[in-house]
Short mmCIF file of C-alpha atoms in Angstrom, two decimals:
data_model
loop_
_atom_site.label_atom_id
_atom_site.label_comp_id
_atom_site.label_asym_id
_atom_site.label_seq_id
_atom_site.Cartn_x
_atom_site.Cartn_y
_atom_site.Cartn_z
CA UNK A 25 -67.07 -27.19 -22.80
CA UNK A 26 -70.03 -25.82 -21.26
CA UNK A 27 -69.69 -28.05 -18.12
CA UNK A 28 -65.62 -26.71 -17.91
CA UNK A 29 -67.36 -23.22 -18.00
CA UNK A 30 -69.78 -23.63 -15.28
CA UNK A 31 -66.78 -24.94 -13.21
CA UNK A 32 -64.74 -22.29 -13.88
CA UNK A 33 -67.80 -19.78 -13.00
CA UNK A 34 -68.02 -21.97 -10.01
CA UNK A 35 -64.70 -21.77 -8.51
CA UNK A 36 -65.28 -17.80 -9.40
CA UNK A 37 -67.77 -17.16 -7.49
CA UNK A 38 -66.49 -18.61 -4.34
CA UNK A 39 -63.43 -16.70 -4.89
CA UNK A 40 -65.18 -13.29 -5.28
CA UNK A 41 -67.07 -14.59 -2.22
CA UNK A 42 -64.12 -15.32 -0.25
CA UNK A 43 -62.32 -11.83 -1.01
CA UNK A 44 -65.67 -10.29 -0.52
CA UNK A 45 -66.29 -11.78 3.03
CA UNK A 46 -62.90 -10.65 3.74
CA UNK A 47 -63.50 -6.84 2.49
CA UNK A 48 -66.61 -6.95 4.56
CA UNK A 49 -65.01 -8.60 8.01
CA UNK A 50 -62.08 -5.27 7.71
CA UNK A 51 -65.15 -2.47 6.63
CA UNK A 52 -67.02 -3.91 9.73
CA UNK A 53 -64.03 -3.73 12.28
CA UNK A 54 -63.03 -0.43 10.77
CA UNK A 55 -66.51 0.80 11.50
CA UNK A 56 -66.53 -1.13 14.95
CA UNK A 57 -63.41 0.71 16.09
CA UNK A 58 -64.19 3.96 14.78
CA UNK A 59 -67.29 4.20 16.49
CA UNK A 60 -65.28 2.83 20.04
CA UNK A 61 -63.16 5.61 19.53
CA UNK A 62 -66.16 8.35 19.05
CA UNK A 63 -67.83 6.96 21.97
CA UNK A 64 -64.84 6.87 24.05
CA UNK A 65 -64.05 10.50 23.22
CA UNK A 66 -67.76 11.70 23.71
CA UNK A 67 -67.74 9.96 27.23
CA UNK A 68 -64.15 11.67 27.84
CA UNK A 69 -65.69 15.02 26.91
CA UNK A 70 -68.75 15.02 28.82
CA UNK A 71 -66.72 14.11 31.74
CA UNK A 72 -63.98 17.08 31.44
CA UNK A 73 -66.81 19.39 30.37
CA UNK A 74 -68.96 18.20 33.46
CA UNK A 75 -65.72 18.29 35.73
CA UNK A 76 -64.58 21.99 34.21
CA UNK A 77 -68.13 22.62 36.00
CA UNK A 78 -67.83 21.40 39.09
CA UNK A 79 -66.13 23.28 42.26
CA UNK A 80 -65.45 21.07 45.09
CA UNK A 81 -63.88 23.34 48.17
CA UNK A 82 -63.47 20.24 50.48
CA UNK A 83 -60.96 20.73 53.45
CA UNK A 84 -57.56 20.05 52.35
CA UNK A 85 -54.23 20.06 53.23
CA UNK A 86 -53.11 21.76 50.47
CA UNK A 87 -54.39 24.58 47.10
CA UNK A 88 -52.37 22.97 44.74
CA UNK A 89 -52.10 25.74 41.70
CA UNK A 90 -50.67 24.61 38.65
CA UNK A 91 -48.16 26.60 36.99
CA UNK A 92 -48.85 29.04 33.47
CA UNK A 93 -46.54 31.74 31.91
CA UNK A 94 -44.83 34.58 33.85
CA UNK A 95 -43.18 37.91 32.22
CA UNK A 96 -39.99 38.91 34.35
CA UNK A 97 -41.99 37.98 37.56
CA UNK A 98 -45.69 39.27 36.44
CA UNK A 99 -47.99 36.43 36.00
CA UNK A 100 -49.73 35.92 32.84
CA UNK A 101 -53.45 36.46 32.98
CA UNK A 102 -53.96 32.52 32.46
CA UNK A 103 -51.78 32.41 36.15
CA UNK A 104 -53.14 35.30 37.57
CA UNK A 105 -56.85 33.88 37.62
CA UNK A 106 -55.67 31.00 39.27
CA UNK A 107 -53.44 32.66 41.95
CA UNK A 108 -56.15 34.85 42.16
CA UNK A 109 -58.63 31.67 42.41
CA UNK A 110 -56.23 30.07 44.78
CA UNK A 111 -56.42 33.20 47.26
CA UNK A 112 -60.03 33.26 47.48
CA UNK A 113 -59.70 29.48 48.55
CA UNK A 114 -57.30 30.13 51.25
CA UNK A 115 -59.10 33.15 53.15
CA UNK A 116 -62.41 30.57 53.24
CA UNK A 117 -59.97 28.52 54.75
CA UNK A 118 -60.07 25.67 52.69
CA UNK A 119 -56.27 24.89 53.02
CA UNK A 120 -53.51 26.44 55.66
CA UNK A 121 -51.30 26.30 52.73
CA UNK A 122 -50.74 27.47 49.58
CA UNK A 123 -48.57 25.20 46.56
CA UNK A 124 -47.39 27.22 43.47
CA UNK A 125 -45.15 25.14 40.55
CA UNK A 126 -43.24 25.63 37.55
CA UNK A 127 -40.34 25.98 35.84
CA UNK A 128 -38.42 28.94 34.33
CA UNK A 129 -37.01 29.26 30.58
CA UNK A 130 -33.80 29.84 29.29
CA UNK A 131 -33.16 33.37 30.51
CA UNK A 132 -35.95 34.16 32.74
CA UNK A 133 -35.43 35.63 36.31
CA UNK A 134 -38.20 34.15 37.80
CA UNK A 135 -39.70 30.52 37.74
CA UNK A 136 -43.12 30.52 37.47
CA UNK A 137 -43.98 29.20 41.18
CA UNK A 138 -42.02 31.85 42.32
CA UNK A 139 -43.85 34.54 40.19
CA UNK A 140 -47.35 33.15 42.17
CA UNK A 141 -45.92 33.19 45.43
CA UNK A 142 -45.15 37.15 45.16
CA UNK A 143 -48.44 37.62 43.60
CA UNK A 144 -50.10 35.90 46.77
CA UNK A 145 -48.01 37.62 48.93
CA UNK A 146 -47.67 41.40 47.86
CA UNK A 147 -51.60 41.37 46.17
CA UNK A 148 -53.34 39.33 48.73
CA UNK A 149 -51.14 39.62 51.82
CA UNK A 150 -50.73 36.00 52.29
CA UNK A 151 -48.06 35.39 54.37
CA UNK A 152 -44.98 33.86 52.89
CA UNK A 153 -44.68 31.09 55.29
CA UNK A 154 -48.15 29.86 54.14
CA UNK A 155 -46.82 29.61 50.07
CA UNK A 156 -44.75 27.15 49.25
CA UNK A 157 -42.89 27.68 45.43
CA UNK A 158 -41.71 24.54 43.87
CA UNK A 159 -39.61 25.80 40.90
CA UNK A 160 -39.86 23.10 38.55
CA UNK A 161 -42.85 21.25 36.62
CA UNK A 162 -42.49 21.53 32.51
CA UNK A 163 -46.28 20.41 32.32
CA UNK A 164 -48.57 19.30 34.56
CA UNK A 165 -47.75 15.50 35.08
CA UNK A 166 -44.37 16.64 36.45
CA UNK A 167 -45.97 19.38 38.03
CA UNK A 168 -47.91 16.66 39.78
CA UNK A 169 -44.79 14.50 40.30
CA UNK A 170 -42.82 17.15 42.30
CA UNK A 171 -46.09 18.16 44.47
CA UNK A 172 -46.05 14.19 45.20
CA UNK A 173 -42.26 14.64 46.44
CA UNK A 174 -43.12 17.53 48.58
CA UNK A 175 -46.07 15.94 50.40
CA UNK A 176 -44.20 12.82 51.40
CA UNK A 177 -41.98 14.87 52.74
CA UNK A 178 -43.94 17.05 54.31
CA UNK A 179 -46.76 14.98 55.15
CA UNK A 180 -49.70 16.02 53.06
CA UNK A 181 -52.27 13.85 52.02
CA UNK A 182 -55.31 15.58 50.78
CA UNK A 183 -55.16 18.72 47.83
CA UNK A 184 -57.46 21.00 45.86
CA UNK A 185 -55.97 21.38 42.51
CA UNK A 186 -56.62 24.61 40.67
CA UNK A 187 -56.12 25.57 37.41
CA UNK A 188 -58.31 26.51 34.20
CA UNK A 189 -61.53 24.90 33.85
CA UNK A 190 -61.24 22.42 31.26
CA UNK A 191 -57.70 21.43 32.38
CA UNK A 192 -59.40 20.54 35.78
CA UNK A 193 -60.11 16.79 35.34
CA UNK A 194 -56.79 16.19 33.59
CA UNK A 195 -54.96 18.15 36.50
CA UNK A 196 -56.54 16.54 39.20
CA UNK A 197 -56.51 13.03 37.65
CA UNK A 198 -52.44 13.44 37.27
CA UNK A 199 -52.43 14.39 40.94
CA UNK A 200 -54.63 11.58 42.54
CA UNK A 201 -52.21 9.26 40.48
CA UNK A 202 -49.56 10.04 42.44
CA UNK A 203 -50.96 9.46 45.41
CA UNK A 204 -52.91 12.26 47.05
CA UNK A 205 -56.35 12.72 47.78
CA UNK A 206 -57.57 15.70 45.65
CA UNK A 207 -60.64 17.22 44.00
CA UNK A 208 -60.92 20.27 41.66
CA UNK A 209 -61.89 23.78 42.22
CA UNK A 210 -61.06 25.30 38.73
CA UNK A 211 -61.16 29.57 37.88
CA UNK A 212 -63.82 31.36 37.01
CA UNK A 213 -62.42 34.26 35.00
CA UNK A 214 -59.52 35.07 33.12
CA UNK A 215 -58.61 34.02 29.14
CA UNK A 216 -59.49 30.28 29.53
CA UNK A 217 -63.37 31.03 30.21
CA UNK A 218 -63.36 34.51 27.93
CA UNK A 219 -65.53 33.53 25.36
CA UNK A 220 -67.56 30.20 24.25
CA UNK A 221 -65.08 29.38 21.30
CA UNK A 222 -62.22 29.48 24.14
CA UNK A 223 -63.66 27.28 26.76
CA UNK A 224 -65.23 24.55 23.21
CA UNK A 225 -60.92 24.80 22.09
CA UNK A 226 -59.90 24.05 25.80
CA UNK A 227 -62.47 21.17 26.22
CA UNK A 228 -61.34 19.48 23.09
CA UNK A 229 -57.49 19.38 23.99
CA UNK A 230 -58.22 18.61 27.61
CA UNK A 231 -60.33 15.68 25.69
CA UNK A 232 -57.35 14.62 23.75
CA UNK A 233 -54.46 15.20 26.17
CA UNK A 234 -56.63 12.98 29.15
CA UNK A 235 -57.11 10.18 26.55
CA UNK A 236 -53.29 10.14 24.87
CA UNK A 237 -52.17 10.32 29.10
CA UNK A 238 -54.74 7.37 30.10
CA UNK A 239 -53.47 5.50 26.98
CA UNK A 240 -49.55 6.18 27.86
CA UNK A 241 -50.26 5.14 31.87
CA UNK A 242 -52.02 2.15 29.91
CA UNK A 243 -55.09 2.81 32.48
CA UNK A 244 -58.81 2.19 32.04
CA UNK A 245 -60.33 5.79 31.59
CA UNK A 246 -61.91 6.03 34.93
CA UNK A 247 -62.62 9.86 36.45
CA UNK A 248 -62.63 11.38 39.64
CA UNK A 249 -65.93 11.96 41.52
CA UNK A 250 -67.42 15.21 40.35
CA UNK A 251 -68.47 17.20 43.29
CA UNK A 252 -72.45 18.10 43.17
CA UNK A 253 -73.15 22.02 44.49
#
């Protein structure tokens, strides 16, 4: 009896050792995975925060200004600072010509590239020829998309992409993906750089949104070269 007992404890133990071993294995890749994950997101932030810093004014072809929300043919303060951004750029000369892009809603007048081409024109006194309105782009990988049409046909190879800081390294990753040549010069003022808690809130989703589009492209999470000034 005793012996069938120590058996029995036997073949026990190795079970509970088995299942443990088991439980341990899944708690270790859990742990292994999570902490892949936190490193990969810390290394994406430091990037888009180090990028959202940067402001490379390189020669280009193109000032490539992504597209934010317009009021019957006003810009919205988040478009206005890069419009206004984008016309700084161009008398420096950094680009002969101007690229605004958006779409319009349901009901609007105005699309939002169109909306930043009057700004450009009637506030800065850029001439029209030199501002050209694509009136489409939902978000900015189509945004990027329809600037990639335009350039083939128009022959542009190089752009500086402006937009909000954090967005910057998404933006201008989205845009070298389809093709071009581009670096970022992001804003300096307006709603997007108002106050610490805004610019913390825009580096996070930038974090996220560059990860989930590196993920969906099923890409390596490389970055562009951050400009050193």
């Amino acid at each position: 009896m005793a012996s069938y007992n120590s058996v029995g404890r036997g073949r026990g133990s190795s079970v509970g050792a088995f299942f443990g071993g088991i439980a341990r294995t899944i708690t270790y890749f859990i742990f292994g995975t999570l902490l892949v994950i936190a490193l990969i997101t810390a290394t994406t932030a430091t990037h888009v925060w180090s990028f959202a810093r940067a402001d490379d004014r390189q020669q280009a072809d193109i000032i490539f200004v992504l597209g934010a929300a317009q009021y019957n043919g006003k810009p919205s303060k988040w478009l206005a600072a890069r419009l206004d951004h984008a016309a700084e750029l161009y008398k420096e000369g950094v680009a002969p010509k101007i690229v605004t892009v958006g779409y319009k809603k349901d009901g609007d007048k105005f699309t939002e590239a169109e909306a930043g081409k009057n700004y450009l024109v009637s506030d800065y006194g850029v001439p029209e020829s030199d501002v050209i309105a694509l009136g489409t782009g939902v978000d900015t990988i189509s945004s990027a998309e329809a600037l990639h049409s335009e350039a083939q046909s128009r022959g542009w190879s190089t752009a500086v992409v402006v937009t909000d800081p954090g967005h910057s390294l998404r933006a201008t990753t989205m845009v070298q993906d389809q093709g071009l040549d581009a670096w970022g010069s992001p804003t300096r003022s307006g709603p997007s750089v108002s106050s610490r808690a805004a610019q913390v809130s825009s580096i996070l989703h930038e974090t996220l949104g560059l990860m989930y589009y590196k993920t969906a492209q099923r890409e390596d999470i490389t970055f562009p070269e951050i400009a050193v000034s």
